[in-house]
Coordinates of C-alpha atoms in Angstrom, one line a residue:
M1460 CA -44.3 19.8 -7.6
P1461 CA -43.6 17.1 -4.8
R1462 CA -40.8 18.0 -2.4
I1463 CA -37.4 16.7 -3.2
R1464 CA -36.6 13.8 -0.9
V1465 CA -33.4 12.2 -2.3
I1466 CA -30.2 13.6 -3.8
T1467 CA -27.7 11.3 -5.5
F1468 CA -24.1 12.2 -6.2
D1469 CA -21.6 11.0 -8.8
L1470 CA -18.1 10.8 -7.1
D1471 CA -15.1 11.1 -9.4
N1472 CA -14.8 14.5 -11.0
T1473 CA -17.9 15.7 -9.2
L1474 CA -16.6 15.8 -5.6
W1475 CA -12.9 15.6 -6.4
D1476 CA -10.5 15.7 -9.4
V1477 CA -9.8 12.0 -10.1
V1478 CA -7.1 12.4 -12.8
P1479 CA -4.2 13.1 -10.4
V1480 CA -5.6 10.5 -8.0
I1481 CA -5.5 7.7 -10.5
S1482 CA -2.1 8.8 -11.9
G1483 CA -0.6 8.7 -8.4
A1484 CA -2.2 5.3 -7.7
E1485 CA -0.9 3.8 -10.9
R1486 CA 2.6 5.1 -10.2
R1487 CA 2.5 3.6 -6.7
M1488 CA 1.3 0.3 -8.0
A1489 CA 4.0 0.3 -10.7
G1490 CA 6.7 1.0 -8.1
W1491 CA 5.4 -2.0 -6.0
L1492 CA 5.4 -4.3 -9.0
E1493 CA 8.9 -3.2 -10.1
E1494 CA 10.3 -4.3 -6.7
R1495 CA 8.7 -7.7 -7.0
V1496 CA 8.2 -8.5 -10.7
P1497 CA 10.7 -6.2 -12.5
E1498 CA 10.3 -8.2 -15.7
V1499 CA 6.7 -7.1 -16.0
M1500 CA 7.6 -3.4 -16.3
A1501 CA 8.5 -3.9 -20.0
L1502 CA 4.8 -4.6 -20.6
Y1503 CA 3.7 -1.5 -18.8
R1504 CA 6.1 0.6 -20.8
D1505 CA 4.7 -0.9 -24.0
G1506 CA 1.2 0.5 -24.0
G1507 CA 0.2 -1.6 -27.0
A1508 CA 0.8 -4.9 -25.1
I1509 CA -1.4 -3.8 -22.2
T1510 CA -4.1 -2.6 -24.6
D1511 CA -4.1 -6.0 -26.3
L1512 CA -4.3 -7.9 -23.1
R1513 CA -7.1 -5.7 -21.9
A1514 CA -9.1 -6.1 -25.1
A1515 CA -8.7 -9.9 -24.9
L1516 CA -9.9 -9.9 -21.3
I1517 CA -13.0 -7.9 -22.1
E1518 CA -13.8 -10.1 -25.2
E1519 CA -13.7 -13.2 -22.9
Q1520 CA -15.6 -11.5 -20.0
P1521 CA -17.7 -8.6 -21.4
A1522 CA -19.4 -8.0 -18.1
I1523 CA -16.0 -7.2 -16.4
V1524 CA -16.0 -3.8 -18.0
H1525 CA -18.6 -2.7 -15.4
D1526 CA -16.4 -3.8 -12.5
V1527 CA -13.2 -1.7 -12.7
S1528 CA -11.7 -3.3 -9.7
R1529 CA -12.0 -6.8 -11.1
L1530 CA -10.8 -5.6 -14.5
R1531 CA -7.7 -4.0 -13.1
E1532 CA -6.7 -6.9 -10.9
E1533 CA -7.4 -9.5 -13.6
L1534 CA -5.4 -7.5 -16.1
T1535 CA -2.5 -7.2 -13.7
Y1536 CA -2.7 -11.0 -13.1
R1537 CA -2.5 -11.6 -16.9
C1538 CA 0.4 -9.3 -17.2
I1539 CA 2.3 -11.1 -14.5
R1540 CA 1.5 -14.5 -16.0
S1541 CA 2.6 -13.4 -19.4
V1542 CA 6.2 -12.9 -18.1
G1543 CA 6.4 -16.4 -16.8
R1544 CA 5.2 -16.4 -13.2
D1545 CA 3.2 -19.4 -12.0
D1546 CA -0.6 -19.1 -11.5
E1547 CA -0.5 -19.0 -7.7
S1548 CA 2.3 -16.4 -7.6
A1549 CA 0.6 -14.3 -10.2
R1550 CA -2.7 -14.2 -8.3
R1551 CA -0.9 -13.3 -5.1
L1552 CA 1.1 -10.5 -6.7
A1553 CA -1.9 -9.1 -8.6
R1554 CA -3.9 -9.0 -5.4
G1555 CA -1.1 -7.2 -3.6
A1556 CA -0.6 -4.7 -6.4
F1557 CA -4.3 -4.0 -6.6
E1558 CA -4.5 -3.3 -2.8
V1559 CA -1.6 -0.8 -3.2
F1560 CA -3.5 0.8 -6.0
L1561 CA -6.8 0.9 -4.1
E1562 CA -5.3 2.5 -1.0
A1563 CA -3.7 5.3 -3.1
R1564 CA -6.9 5.6 -5.1
H1565 CA -8.6 6.8 -1.9
E1566 CA -6.1 9.5 -1.2
I1567 CA -8.2 12.3 -2.6
E1568 CA -8.6 16.0 -2.1
F1569 CA -12.2 17.2 -2.2
F1570 CA -13.2 20.2 -4.3
D1571 CA -13.8 23.4 -2.4
G1572 CA -17.2 23.4 -0.8
A1573 CA -17.9 19.7 -1.3
I1574 CA -17.9 18.6 2.4
D1575 CA -19.8 21.7 3.5
A1576 CA -22.5 21.1 0.9
L1577 CA -22.8 17.4 1.9
E1578 CA -23.0 18.3 5.5
R1579 CA -25.8 20.9 5.0
L1580 CA -27.8 18.9 2.5
S1581 CA -27.7 15.7 4.6
S1582 CA -29.6 17.5 7.3
S1583 CA -32.6 17.9 5.0
Y1584 CA -32.4 15.2 2.4
T1585 CA -31.4 11.6 2.0
L1586 CA -28.1 11.5 0.2
G1587 CA -26.5 8.7 -1.7
S1588 CA -23.8 8.0 -4.3
L1589 CA -23.9 6.4 -7.8
T1590 CA -20.6 5.7 -9.4
N1591 CA -19.2 3.8 -12.4
G1592 CA -15.8 3.7 -10.6
N1593 CA -14.5 2.0 -7.5
A1594 CA -14.3 4.8 -4.9
D1595 CA -15.7 3.5 -1.7
P1596 CA -17.6 6.2 0.3
R1597 CA -16.9 4.3 3.5
R1598 CA -13.1 4.5 3.0
L1599 CA -13.5 8.2 2.4
K1600 CA -15.8 8.6 5.5
L1601 CA -18.6 9.8 3.2
D1602 CA -21.0 7.4 4.9
R1603 CA -21.4 10.2 7.4
Y1604 CA -23.5 11.9 4.7
F1605 CA -24.5 9.1 2.3
S1606 CA -27.2 6.6 3.6
F1607 CA -26.8 4.4 0.5
S1608 CA -24.4 3.9 -2.4
F1609 CA -24.5 1.9 -5.6
S1610 CA -21.7 1.1 -8.1
A1611 CA -21.7 -0.3 -11.6
A1612 CA -20.0 -3.4 -10.2
E1613 CA -22.9 -4.0 -7.8
V1614 CA -25.7 -3.2 -10.2
G1615 CA -24.1 -5.0 -13.2
I1616 CA -24.1 -2.0 -15.6
G1617 CA -22.9 1.6 -15.4
K1618 CA -24.5 4.9 -16.0
P1619 CA -26.0 6.2 -18.3
A1620 CA -28.0 2.9 -18.3
P1621 CA -31.2 3.4 -16.2
A1622 CA -30.4 0.6 -13.7
M1623 CA -28.3 2.5 -11.2
F1624 CA -30.7 5.4 -11.1
E1625 CA -33.6 3.1 -10.7
A1626 CA -31.8 1.2 -7.9
A1627 CA -31.5 4.5 -6.0
L1628 CA -35.2 5.3 -6.5
G1629 CA -36.3 1.8 -5.6
H1630 CA -34.1 1.7 -2.5
N1631 CA -35.7 4.9 -1.2
G1632 CA -39.2 4.3 -2.4
V1633 CA -39.4 7.7 -4.2
R1634 CA -40.6 8.8 -7.6
P1635 CA -38.2 10.3 -10.1
D1636 CA -39.6 13.8 -9.6
E1637 CA -38.7 13.5 -5.9
A1638 CA -35.0 13.0 -6.7
V1639 CA -32.1 15.0 -8.0
H1640 CA -28.8 13.6 -9.4
I1641 CA -25.6 15.7 -9.3
G1642 CA -22.7 14.8 -11.6
D1643 CA -20.1 16.1 -14.0
H1644 CA -20.6 13.8 -17.0
P1645 CA -23.1 15.2 -19.6
V1646 CA -24.1 11.7 -20.8
D1647 CA -23.5 9.3 -17.9
D1648 CA -24.9 11.6 -15.3
I1649 CA -27.1 14.2 -16.7
R1650 CA -28.8 12.4 -19.7
G1651 CA -28.8 9.2 -17.8
A1652 CA -30.7 10.6 -14.8
A1653 CA -33.0 12.7 -16.9
S1654 CA -33.9 9.6 -18.9
V1655 CA -35.6 8.1 -15.9
G1656 CA -37.3 11.4 -14.9
M1657 CA -34.9 12.7 -12.2
H1658 CA -34.0 16.3 -11.9
T1659 CA -30.3 17.0 -12.6
V1660 CA -27.6 19.4 -11.5
W1661 CA -24.6 19.5 -13.9
A1662 CA -21.3 20.2 -12.1
N1663 CA -19.6 21.9 -15.0
G1664 CA -16.6 23.9 -13.6
A1665 CA -13.1 24.5 -14.9
V1666 CA -11.8 21.0 -14.0
Q1667 CA -14.7 19.3 -15.7
R1668 CA -14.4 21.4 -18.9
V1669 CA -10.7 20.6 -19.2
L1670 CA -11.4 16.9 -19.1
R1671 CA -13.8 17.0 -22.0
E1672 CA -12.3 16.6 -25.5
A1673 CA -15.0 18.7 -27.1
D1674 CA -17.7 21.1 -26.1
T1675 CA -21.1 19.5 -25.4
T1676 CA -24.6 20.7 -25.3
I1677 CA -26.7 19.4 -22.4
E1678 CA -29.9 20.6 -20.8
P1679 CA -29.7 19.9 -17.0
T1680 CA -32.3 21.3 -14.6
V1681 CA -29.5 23.5 -13.2
E1682 CA -25.9 24.0 -14.1
I1683 CA -23.3 25.0 -11.5
E1684 CA -19.6 25.8 -11.6
E1685 CA -18.7 25.5 -7.9
L1686 CA -20.1 23.2 -5.3
D1687 CA -20.9 26.1 -3.0
E1688 CA -23.7 26.8 -5.5
L1689 CA -25.3 23.5 -4.8
E1690 CA -27.7 24.5 -2.1
G1691 CA -29.1 27.3 -4.3
A1692 CA -29.5 24.8 -7.1
I1693 CA -31.6 22.5 -4.9
E1694 CA -33.7 25.4 -3.7
Y1695 CA -34.3 26.4 -7.3
I1696 CA -35.5 22.9 -8.1
E1697 CA -37.7 22.9 -5.1
S1698 CA -39.4 26.0 -6.4
L1699 CA -40.3 24.7 -9.8

């Protein structure tokens, strides 16, 4: 088998637990909005109203679903407009609210072993990230390890569609059997990467299992529970 040359990583729920991060960011954004547009908070307390506005937005702009940053900012704008603010004010407030959210969204705590694994693997392999979300590796100082990053917003469609995996392969000029993808999601990450011929490592620890609503059956190349098992997983793949 050819030597592994490239390793790609999912970010949210693979390198850190994203649930408390997003919850905290949403609370901070809500606090910011409450100080400046208190009347909009009634909408946020009424989950149905937000759901309806979101559904209408996606129906009008289907592609926006792959750009979670644009989706959140535009939804915030529409909420503010719906309570009577003028267009210019609503745009300015939505932009400010999103910046508050985005700053808090990058206040993460890495899983144990994540940084050590990245540091060691980056000395032997080309590493990159593939995400459906809006975590920015540069803001997290992960560009010390990742030489490339692709997001669903940039590619135009998210995992498990082949496009993001193919973008990583093409960017590095490698064949699928020379690459490994590491992720937590059994469909978006593992089946998606396997569908283009990449090797896969399923990060399936306690946090990831709690997030799933039901048990799932998946056949990764290797399954791990902790990130300190990652180097051993790559060594195993190299030996196949």
